PDB file of C-alpha atoms in Angstrom:
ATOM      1  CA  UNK A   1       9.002 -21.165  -5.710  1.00 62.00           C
ATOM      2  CA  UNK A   2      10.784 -22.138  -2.322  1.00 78.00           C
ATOM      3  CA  UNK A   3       9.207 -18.478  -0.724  1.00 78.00           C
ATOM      4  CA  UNK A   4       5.412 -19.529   0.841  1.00 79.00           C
ATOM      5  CA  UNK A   5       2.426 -17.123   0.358  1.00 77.00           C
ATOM      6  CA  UNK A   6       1.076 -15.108   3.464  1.00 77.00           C
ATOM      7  CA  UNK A   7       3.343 -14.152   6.624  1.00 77.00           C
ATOM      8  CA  UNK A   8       5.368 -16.985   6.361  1.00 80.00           C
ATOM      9  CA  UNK A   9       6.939 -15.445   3.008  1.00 81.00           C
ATOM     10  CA  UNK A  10       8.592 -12.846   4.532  1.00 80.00           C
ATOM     11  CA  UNK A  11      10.436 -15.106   7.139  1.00 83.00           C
ATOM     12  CA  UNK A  12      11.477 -17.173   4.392  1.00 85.00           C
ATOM     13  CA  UNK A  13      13.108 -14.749   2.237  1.00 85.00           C
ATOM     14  CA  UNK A  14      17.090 -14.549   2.550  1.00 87.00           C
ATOM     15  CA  UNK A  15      18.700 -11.666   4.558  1.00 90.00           C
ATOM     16  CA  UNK A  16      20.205  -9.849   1.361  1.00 92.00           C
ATOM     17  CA  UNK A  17      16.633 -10.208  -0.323  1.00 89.00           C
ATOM     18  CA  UNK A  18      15.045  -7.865   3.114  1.00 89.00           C
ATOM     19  CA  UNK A  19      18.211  -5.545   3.068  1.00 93.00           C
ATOM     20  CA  UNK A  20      17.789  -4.495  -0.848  1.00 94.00           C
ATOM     21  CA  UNK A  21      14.005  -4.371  -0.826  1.00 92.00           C
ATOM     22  CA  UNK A  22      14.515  -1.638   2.419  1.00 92.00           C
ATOM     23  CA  UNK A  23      17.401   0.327   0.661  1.00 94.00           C
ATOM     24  CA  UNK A  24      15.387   0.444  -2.289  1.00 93.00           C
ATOM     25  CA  UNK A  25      12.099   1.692  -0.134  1.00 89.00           C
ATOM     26  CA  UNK A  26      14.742   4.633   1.203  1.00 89.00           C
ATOM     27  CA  UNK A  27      15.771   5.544  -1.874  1.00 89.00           C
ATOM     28  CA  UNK A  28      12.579   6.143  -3.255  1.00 84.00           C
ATOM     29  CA  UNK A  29      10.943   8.021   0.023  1.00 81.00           C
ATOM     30  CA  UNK A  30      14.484  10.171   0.251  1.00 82.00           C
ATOM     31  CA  UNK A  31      15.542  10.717  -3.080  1.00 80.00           C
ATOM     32  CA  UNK A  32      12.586   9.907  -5.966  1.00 76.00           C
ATOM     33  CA  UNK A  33       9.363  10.941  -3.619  1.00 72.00           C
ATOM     34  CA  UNK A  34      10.238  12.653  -0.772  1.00 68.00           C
ATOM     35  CA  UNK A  35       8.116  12.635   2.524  1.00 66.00           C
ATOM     36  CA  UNK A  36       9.112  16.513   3.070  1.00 69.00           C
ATOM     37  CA  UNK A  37       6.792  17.382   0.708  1.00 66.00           C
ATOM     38  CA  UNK A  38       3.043  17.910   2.079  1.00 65.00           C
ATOM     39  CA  UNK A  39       2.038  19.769  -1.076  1.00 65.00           C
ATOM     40  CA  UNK A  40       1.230  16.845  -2.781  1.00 61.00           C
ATOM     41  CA  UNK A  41       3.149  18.120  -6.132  1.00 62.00           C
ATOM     42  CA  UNK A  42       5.827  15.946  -7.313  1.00 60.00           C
ATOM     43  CA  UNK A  43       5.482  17.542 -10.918  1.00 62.00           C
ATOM     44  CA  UNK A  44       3.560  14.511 -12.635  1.00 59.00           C
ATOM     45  CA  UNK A  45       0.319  16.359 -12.328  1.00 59.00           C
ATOM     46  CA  UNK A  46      -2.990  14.844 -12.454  1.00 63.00           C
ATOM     47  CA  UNK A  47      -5.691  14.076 -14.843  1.00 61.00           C
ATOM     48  CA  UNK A  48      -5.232  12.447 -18.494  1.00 61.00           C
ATOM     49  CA  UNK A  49      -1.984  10.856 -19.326  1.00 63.00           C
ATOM     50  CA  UNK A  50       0.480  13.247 -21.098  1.00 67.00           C
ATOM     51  CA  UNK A  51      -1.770  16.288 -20.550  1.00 65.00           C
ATOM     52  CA  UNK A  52      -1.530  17.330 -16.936  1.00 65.00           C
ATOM     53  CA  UNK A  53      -4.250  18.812 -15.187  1.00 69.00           C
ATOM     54  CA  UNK A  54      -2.585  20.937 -11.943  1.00 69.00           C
ATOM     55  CA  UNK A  55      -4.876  20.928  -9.198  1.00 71.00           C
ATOM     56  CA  UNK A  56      -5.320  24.286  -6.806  1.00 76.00           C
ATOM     57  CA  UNK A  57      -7.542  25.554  -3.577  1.00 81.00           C
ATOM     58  CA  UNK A  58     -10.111  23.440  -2.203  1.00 88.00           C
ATOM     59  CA  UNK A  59     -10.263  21.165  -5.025  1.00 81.00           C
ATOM     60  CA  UNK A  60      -6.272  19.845  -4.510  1.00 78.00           C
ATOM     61  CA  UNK A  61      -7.567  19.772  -0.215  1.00 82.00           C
ATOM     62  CA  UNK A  62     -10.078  17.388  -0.979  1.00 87.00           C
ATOM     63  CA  UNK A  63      -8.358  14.931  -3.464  1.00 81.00           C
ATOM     64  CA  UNK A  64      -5.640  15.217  -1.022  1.00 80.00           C
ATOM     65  CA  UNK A  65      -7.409  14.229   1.640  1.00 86.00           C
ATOM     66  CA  UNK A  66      -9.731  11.535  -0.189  1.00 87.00           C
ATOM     67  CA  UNK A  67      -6.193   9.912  -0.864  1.00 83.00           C
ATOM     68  CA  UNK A  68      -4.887   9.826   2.555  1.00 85.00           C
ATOM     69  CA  UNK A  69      -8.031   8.209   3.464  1.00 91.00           C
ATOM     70  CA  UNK A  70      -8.751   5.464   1.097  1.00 92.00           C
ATOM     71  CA  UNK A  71      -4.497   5.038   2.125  1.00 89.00           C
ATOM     72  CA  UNK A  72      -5.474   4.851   5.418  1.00 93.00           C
ATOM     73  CA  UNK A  73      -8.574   2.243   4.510  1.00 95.00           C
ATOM     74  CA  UNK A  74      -6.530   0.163   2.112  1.00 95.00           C
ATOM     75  CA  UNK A  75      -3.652  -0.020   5.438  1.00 94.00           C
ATOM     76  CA  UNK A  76      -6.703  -1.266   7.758  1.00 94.00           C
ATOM     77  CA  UNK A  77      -7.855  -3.602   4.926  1.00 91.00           C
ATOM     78  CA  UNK A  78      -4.602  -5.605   4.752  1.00 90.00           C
ATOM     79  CA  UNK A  79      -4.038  -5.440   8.543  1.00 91.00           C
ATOM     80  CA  UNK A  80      -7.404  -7.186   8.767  1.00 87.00           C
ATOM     81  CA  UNK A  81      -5.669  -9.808   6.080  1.00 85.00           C
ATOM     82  CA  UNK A  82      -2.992 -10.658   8.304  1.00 86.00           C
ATOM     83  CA  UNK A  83      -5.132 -10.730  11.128  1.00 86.00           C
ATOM     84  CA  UNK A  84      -7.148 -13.244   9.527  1.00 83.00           C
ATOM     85  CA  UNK A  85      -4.198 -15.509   8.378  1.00 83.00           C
ATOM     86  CA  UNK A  86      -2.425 -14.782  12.176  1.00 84.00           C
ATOM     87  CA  UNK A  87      -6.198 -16.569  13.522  1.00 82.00           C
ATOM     88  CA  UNK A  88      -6.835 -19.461  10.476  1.00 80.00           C
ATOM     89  CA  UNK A  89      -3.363 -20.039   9.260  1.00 82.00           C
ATOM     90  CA  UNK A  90      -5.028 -19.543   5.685  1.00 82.00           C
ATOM     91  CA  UNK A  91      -4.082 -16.730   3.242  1.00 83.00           C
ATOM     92  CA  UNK A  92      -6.934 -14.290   2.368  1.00 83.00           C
ATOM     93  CA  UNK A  93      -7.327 -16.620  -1.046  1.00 83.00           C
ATOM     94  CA  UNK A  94      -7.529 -19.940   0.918  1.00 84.00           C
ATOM     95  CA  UNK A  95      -9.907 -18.223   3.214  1.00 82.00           C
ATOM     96  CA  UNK A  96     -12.158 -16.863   0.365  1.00 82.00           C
ATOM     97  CA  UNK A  97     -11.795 -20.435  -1.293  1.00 84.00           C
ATOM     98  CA  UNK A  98     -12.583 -22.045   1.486  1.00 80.00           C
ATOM     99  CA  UNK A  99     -15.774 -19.722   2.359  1.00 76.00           C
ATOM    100  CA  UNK A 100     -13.635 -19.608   6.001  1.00 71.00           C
ATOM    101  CA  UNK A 101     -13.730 -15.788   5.847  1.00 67.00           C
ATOM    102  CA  UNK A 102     -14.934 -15.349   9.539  1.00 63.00           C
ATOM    103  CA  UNK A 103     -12.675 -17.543  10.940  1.00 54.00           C
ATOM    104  CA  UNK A 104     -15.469 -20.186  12.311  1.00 58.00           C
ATOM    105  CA  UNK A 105     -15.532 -22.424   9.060  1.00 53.00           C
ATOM    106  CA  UNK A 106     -18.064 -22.788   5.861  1.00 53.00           C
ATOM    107  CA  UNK A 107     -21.708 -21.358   6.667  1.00 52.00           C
TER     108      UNK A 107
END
């Protein structure tokens, strides 16, 4: 593939390629899953596939909120990726590969 891994990828991709991956992202918050809707419903349910389990009270609250949070976590955890690459120049698989996962080189 001409399109590198890490940061670098998304500099390399063409114009058109950036303009139809961010229509598509508005499409889906604005039309499919929209971010109007704090009640965390969007009629799927929750539980077993094909035999929905709808969650209410205190129980919805908390798996509500455990989601926002491990979103939250998962948002720091690739920030700290590109952090990592920004410092090295490595991707977080070259850096595991390496054993450079501090930044200072193999222990």
């Amino acid at each position: 593939s001409d399109i590198p891994d890490g940061m670098m990828g998304l500099f390399s991709v063409p114009l058109a390629g950036i303009t139809q991956i961010f229509f598509f992202c508005g499409v889906c918050e604005l039309a499919i899953w929209p971010a109007s809707n704090y009640s965390g419903n969007y009629g799927t349910g929750y539980g077993r596939p094909f035999v929905p389990n709808f969650l209410e009270g205190d129980e919805l609250k908390y798996k509500l909120d455990m989601e926002l949070n491990q979103g939250r976590a998962a948002m720091m955890g690739i920030m700290g990726a590109l952090v990592g690459e920004a410092v090295t120049g490595q991707t977080l698989a070259e850096q595991v590969a390496s054993g450079n996962l501090i930044g200072y080189g193999p222990p």
